[in-house]
Coordinates of C-alpha atoms in Angstrom, one line a residue:
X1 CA 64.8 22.0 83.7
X2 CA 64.0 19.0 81.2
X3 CA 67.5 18.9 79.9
X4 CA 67.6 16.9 75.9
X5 CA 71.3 16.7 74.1
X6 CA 71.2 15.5 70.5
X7 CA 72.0 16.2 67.0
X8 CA 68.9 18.9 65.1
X9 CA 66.4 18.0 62.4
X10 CA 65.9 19.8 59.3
X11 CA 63.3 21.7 60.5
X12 CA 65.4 23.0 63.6
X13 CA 67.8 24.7 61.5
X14 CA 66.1 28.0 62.1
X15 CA 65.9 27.5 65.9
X16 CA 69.3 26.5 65.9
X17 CA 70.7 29.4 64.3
X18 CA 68.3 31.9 66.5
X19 CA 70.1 29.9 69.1
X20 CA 73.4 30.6 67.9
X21 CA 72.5 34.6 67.5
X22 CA 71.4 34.7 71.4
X23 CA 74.6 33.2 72.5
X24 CA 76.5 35.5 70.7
X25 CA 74.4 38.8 71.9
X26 CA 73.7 39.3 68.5
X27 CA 70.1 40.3 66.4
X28 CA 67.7 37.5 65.3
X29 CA 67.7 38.1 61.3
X30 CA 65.1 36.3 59.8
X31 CA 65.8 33.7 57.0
X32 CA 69.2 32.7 58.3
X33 CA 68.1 29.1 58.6
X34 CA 67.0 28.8 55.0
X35 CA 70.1 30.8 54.0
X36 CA 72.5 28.3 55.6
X37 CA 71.0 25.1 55.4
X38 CA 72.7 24.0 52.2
X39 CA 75.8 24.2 54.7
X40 CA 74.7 22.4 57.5
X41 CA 76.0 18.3 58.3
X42 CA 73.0 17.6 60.2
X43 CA 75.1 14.7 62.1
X44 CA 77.4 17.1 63.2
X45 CA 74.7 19.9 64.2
X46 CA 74.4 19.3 68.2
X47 CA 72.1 21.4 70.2
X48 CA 71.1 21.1 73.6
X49 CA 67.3 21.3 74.2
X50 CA 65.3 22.7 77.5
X51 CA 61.5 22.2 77.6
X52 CA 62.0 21.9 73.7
X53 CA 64.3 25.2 72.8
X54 CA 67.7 25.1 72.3
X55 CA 70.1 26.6 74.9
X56 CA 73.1 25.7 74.1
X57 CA 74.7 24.6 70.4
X58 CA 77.7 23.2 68.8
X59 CA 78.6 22.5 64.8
X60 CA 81.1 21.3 63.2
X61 CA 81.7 20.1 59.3
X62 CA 83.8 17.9 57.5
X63 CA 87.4 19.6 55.9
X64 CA 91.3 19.6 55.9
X65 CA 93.8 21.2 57.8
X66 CA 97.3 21.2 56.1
X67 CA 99.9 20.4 58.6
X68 CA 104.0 20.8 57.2
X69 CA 104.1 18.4 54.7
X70 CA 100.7 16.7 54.6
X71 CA 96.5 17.1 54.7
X72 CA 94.6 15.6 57.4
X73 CA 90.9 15.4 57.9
X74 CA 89.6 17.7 59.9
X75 CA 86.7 18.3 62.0
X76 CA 86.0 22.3 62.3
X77 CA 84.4 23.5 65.2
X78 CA 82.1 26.4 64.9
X79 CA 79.0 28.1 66.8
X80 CA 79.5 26.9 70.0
X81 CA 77.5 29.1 72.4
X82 CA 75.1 29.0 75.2
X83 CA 72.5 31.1 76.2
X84 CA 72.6 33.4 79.3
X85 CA 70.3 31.1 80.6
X86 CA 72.1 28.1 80.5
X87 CA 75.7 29.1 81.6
X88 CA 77.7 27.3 83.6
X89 CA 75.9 24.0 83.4
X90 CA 78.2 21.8 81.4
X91 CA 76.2 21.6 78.4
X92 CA 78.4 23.2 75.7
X93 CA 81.0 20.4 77.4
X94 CA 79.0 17.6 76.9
X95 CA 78.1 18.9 73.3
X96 CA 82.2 19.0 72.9
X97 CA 82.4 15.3 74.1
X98 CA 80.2 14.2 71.5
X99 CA 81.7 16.0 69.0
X100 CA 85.2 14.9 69.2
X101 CA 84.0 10.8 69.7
X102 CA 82.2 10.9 66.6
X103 CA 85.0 12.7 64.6
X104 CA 86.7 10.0 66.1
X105 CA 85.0 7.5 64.4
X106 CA 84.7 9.0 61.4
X107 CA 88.5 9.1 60.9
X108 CA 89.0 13.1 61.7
X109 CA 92.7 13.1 62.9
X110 CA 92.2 17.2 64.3
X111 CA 89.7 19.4 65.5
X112 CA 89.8 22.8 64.4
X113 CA 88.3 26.3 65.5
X114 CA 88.3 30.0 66.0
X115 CA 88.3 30.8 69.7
X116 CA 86.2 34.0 70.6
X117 CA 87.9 34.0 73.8
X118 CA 91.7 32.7 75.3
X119 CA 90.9 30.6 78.2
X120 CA 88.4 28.5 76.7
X121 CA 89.6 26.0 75.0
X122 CA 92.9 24.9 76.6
X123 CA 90.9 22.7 79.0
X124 CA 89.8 21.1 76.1
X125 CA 93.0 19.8 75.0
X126 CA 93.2 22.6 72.1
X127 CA 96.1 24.0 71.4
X128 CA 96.8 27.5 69.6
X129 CA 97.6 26.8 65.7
X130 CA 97.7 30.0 64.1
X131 CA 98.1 33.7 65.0
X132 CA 97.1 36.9 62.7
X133 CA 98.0 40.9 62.7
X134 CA 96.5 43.8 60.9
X135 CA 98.5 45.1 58.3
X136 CA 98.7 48.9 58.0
X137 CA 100.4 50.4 55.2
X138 CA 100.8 54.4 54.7
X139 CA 100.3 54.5 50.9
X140 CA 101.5 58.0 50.2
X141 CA 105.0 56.6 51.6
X142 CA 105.7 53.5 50.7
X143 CA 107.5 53.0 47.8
X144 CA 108.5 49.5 46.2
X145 CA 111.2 48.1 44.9
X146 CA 111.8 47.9 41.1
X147 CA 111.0 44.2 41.3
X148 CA 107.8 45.0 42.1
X149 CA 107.4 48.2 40.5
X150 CA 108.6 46.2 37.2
X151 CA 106.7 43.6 36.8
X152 CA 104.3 43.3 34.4
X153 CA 101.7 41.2 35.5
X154 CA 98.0 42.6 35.0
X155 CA 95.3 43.6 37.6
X156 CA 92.0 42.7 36.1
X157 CA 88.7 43.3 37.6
X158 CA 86.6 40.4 37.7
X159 CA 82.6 39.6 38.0
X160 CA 81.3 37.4 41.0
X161 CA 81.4 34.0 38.8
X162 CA 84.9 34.6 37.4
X163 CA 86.1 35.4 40.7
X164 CA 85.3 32.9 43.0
X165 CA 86.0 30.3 40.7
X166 CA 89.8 31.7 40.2
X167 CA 90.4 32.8 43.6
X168 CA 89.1 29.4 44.8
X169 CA 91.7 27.8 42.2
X170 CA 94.8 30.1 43.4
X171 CA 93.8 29.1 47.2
X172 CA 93.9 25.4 46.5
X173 CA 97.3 26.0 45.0
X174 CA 98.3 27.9 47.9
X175 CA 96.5 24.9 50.6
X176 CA 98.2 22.5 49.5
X177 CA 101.8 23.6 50.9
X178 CA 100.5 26.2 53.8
X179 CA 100.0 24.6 57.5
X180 CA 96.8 26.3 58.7
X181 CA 94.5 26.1 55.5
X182 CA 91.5 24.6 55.5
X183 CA 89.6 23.4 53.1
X184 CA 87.1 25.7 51.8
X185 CA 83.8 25.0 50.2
X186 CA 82.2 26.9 47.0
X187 CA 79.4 28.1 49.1
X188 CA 81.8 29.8 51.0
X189 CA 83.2 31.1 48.1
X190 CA 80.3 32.2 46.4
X191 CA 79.0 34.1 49.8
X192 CA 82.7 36.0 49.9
X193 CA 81.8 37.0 46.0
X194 CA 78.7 38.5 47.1
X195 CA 76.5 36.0 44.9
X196 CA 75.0 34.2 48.2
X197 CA 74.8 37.3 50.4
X198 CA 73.8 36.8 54.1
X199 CA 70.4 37.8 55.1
X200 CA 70.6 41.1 57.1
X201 CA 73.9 41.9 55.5
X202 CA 74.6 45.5 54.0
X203 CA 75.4 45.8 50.2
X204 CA 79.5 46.4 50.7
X205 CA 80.2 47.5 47.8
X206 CA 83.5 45.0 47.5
X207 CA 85.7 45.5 44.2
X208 CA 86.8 42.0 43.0
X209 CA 90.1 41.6 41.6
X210 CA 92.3 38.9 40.0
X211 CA 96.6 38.7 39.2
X212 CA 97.2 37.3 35.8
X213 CA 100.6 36.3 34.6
X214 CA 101.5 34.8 31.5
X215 CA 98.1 34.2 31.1
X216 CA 97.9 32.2 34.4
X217 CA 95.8 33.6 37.5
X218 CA 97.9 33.8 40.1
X219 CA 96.4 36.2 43.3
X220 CA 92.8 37.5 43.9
X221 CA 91.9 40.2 46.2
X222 CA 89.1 41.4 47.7
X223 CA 88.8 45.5 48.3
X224 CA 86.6 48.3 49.7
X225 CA 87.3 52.6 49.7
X226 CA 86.4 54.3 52.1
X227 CA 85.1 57.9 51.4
X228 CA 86.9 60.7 53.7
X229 CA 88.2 63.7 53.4
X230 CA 90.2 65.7 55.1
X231 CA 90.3 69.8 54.8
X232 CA 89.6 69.2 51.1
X233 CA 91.8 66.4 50.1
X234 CA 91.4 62.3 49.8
X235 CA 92.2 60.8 52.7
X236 CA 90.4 57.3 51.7
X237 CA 91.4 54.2 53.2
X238 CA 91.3 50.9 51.2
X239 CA 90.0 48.3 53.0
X240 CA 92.0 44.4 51.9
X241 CA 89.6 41.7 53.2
X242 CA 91.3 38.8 51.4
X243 CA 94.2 38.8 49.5
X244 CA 96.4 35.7 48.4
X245 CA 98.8 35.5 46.0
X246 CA 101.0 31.8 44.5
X247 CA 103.8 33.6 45.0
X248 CA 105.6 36.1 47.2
X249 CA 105.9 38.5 44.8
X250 CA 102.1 38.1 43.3
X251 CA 101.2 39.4 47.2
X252 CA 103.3 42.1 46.5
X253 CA 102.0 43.0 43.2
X254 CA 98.6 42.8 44.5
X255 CA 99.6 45.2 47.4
X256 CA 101.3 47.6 45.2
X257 CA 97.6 48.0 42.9
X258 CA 96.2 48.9 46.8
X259 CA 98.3 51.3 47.2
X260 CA 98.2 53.1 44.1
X261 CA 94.7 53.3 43.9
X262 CA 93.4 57.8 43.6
X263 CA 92.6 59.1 46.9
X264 CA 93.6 56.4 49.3
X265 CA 96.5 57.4 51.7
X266 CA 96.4 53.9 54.0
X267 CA 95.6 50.2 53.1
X268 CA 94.6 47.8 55.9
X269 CA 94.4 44.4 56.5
X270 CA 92.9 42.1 58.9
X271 CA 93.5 38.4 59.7
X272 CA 96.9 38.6 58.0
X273 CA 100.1 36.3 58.6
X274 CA 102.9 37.2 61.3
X275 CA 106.1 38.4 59.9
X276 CA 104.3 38.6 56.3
X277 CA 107.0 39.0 53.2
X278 CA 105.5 42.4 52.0
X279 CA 107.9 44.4 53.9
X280 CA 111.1 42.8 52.1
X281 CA 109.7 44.5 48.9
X282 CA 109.6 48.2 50.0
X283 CA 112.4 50.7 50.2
X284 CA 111.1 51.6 53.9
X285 CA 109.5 48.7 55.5
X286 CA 108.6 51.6 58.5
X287 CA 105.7 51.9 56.3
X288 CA 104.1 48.8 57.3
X289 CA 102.8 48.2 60.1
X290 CA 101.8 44.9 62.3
X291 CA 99.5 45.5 64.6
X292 CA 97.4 43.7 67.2
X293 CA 98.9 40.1 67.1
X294 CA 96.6 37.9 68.3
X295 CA 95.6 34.1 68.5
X296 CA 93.7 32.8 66.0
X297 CA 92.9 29.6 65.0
X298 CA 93.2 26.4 67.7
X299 CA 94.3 22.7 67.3
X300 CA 93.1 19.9 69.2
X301 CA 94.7 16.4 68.2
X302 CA 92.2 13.4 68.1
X303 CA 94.9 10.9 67.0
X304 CA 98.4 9.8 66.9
X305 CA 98.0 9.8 63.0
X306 CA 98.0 13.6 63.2
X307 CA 101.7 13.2 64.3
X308 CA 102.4 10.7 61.4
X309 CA 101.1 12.8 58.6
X310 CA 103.1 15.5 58.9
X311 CA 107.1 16.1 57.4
X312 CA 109.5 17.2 60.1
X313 CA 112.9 18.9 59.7
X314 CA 115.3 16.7 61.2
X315 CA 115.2 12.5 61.6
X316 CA 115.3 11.6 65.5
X317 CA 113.4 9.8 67.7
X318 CA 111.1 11.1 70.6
X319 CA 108.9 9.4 73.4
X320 CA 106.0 12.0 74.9
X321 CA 104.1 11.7 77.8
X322 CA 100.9 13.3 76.7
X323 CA 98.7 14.6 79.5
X324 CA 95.1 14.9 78.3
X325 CA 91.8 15.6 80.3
X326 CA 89.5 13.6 77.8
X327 CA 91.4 10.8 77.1
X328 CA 91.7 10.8 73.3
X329 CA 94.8 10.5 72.6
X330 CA 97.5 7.9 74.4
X331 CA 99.2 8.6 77.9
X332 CA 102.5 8.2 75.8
X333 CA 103.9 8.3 72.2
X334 CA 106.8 7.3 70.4
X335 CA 107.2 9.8 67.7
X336 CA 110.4 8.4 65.2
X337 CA 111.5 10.0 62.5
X338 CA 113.3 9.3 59.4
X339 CA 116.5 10.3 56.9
X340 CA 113.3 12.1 54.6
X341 CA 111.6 13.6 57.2
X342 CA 108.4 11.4 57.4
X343 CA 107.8 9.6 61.0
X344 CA 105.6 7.0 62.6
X345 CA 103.8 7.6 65.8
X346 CA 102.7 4.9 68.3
X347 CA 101.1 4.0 71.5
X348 CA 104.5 3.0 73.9
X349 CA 105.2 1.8 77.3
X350 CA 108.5 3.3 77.5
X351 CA 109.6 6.3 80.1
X352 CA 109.2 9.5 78.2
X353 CA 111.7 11.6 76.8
X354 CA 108.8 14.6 77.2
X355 CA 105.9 15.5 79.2
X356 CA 103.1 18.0 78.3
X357 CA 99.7 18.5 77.5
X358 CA 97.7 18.1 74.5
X359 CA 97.1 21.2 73.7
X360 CA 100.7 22.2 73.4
X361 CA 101.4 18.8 71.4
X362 CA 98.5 20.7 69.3
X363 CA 100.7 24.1 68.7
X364 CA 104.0 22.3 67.9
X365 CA 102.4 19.7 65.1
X366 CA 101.3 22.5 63.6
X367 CA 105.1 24.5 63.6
X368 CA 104.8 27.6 64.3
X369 CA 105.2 27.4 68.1
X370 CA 108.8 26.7 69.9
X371 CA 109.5 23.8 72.3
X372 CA 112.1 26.0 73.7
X373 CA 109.7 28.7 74.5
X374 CA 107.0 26.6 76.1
X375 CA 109.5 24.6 77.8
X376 CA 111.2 28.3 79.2
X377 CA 107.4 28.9 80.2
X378 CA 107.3 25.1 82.0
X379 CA 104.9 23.9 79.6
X380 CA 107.0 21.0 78.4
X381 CA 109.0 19.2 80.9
X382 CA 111.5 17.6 79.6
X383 CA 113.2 14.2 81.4
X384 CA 115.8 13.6 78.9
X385 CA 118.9 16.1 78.4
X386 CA 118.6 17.3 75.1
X387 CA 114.5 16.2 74.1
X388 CA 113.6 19.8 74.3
X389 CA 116.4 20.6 71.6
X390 CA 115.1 17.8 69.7
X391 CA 111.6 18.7 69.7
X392 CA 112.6 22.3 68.4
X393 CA 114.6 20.8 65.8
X394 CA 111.8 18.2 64.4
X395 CA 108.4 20.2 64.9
X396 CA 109.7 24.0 63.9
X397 CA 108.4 24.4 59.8
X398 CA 110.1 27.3 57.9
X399 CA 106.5 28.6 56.7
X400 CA 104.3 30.2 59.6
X401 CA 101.1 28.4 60.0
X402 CA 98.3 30.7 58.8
X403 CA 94.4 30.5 58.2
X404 CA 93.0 32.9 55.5
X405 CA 89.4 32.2 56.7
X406 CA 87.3 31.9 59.7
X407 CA 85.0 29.2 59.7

């Protein structure tokens, strides 16, 4: 085995991507290489090379992450696999390493992914940041309430190009306050329209609508109908795969259209927020459903600014022992916080007030996870009476962390 670790060429981008297909178990589907290549940051396109083909791959690209209160640059961490060939020899590791030192030096503060599997990516200091549920909503019962059912806001349908560039417009709007949203880039838009379709992809037959409000667009959606029936009547399902709205009440409008469309009697949902508002607006919230909570998107903090950049709830002073396997970030931080909410986090000497490891540092920067219940589950130790109280009081945000997209 004549092992080679690097970033790709251009001309590797198919091989990469036929790579990345093997690792998943998935078909090779010709063209992909060309398709994606305006997407690819060669720099940041590792690959690790036996006899000349590539076993084992890891990308990443250059975005945001909103934390409470504040954007950070971001490295997001995608396509890491390994052949069947390959496993178990360290190489996606080693690709890791290499990833995380040069987001490093280029001033990333976080590195960001969807994990395909739990266990992974703990020993890797990550940390979970967001969670999602299905949504399932019996259309034939739920009813809203008349501050849904009168508002006047208009439903339009939209073509590709008017869509993407509204939706990507309300999203932006959205970012800007949401912990968990990334920055997403037109191509990505433009693929979710359906104006850059993915080789080997089915025609979906997606329906494209926009919210407008006083002559302001303010929620998108993306939709599909099924076709079933059931002893001679419609028993269609409409299928929501993305749906944003500025406000709570634009969701709702949008939800209410899904609902009301002829012949569907259910409207799903995947990749949708915990605890989402929609419920408040019905006369029977029994008929929506959450269903399979899972983790979704992780955290891994590649610098003490992370902690600065964000706003915090409460002014107070902390000092962490941070236990971390590669070594990114300090052995201990003091983490000080003002009257306003903003904070300063160094490097310190000092005995710590906290102990855990950087992955759970990851989940509570980004607010939706509780000191108290990791430090119940003896994943934060606390040395100081009282620390643990503090930490819940300065890291917990009122808005659940939540990533619309995978990456």
């Amino acid at each position: 085995m004549t092992l080679e670790l690097r970033t790709i060429v251009d001309d590797e981008i198919q091989a990469f991507y036929d790579a990345v297909l093997r690792g998943f178990h998935s078909k090779p589907v010709a063209g992909i290489g060309e398709w994606a290549r305006s997407g690819v940051e060669l720099d940041r396109t590792r690959a690790a090379f036996d006899d000349g083909q590539i076993v084992s791959t890891v990308r990443s690209h250059s975005s945001q992450v909103t934390l409470p209160g504040g954007v950070v640059q971001a490295a997001l961490l995608t396509q890491v696999t390994t052949s069947p060939t390959h496993r178990r020899c360290g190489l996606a590791s080693r690709l890791l390493l290499q990833d995380f030192h040069d987001a490093v030096d280029r001033g990333d503060v976080v590195s960001y992914l969807v994990a395909a599997e739990y266990p992974i990516y703990g020993r890797f200091g990550y940390g979970v940041a967001t969670e999602r549920v299905q949504l399932v909503i019996d259309a034939t019962t739920t009813q809203f309430l008349p501050v849904v059912t009168d508002d006047d806001a208009e439903v339009v349908i939209a073509d590709p190009e008017m869509w993407w560039t509204a939706a990507s417009a309300v999203y932006d709007e959205i970012r800007a306050t949401r912990p968990g949203l990334t920055g997403i880039p037109e191509r990505w838009w433009r693929v979710d329209a359906g104006i850059l379709p993915r080789p080997g992809d089915e025609p979906g037959g997606v329906r494209l609508i926009l919210l407008r409000r006083a002559g302001r667009i303010v929620g998108c959606a993306r939709y599909s109908v099924s076709d079933r029936w059931e002893h001679g009547r419609p028993r269609a399902t409409c299928e929501v795969e993305g749906l944003l709205g500025v406000t709570a009440l634009d969701e709702a409008r949008l939800w209410r259209f899904c609902c009301e469309l002829d012949w569907v009697s259910s409207v799903t949902a995947d990749a949708r927020p915990p605890g989402d508002t929609l419920r408040w607006f019905t006369v029977d919230a029994r008929s929506i459903s959450e269903c399979d909570r899972v983790d979704f998107t992780w955290v891994r903090l590649l610098s003490p600014a992370a902690l600065a950049a964000r706003r915090y709830r409460s002014a107070g002073a902390l000092t962490i022992a941070v236990r971390d396997r590669q070594g990114l970030l300090p052995a201990t931080l003091r983490l000080a916080v003002d009257d306003d909410g903003a904070a300063t986090c160094e490097s310190t000497a000092s005995a710590p007030d906290l102990e855990l490891d950087s992955g759970e540092l990851g989940s509570l920067v980004m607010g939706g996870v509780s000191a108290l219940q990791l430090a119940a589950a003896g994943r934060v130790v606390e040395h100081r009476s009282g620390a643990v109280d503090l930490a819940e009081r300065l890291f917990r945000w009122p808005t659940t962390p939540w990533c619309f997209a995978a990456f």
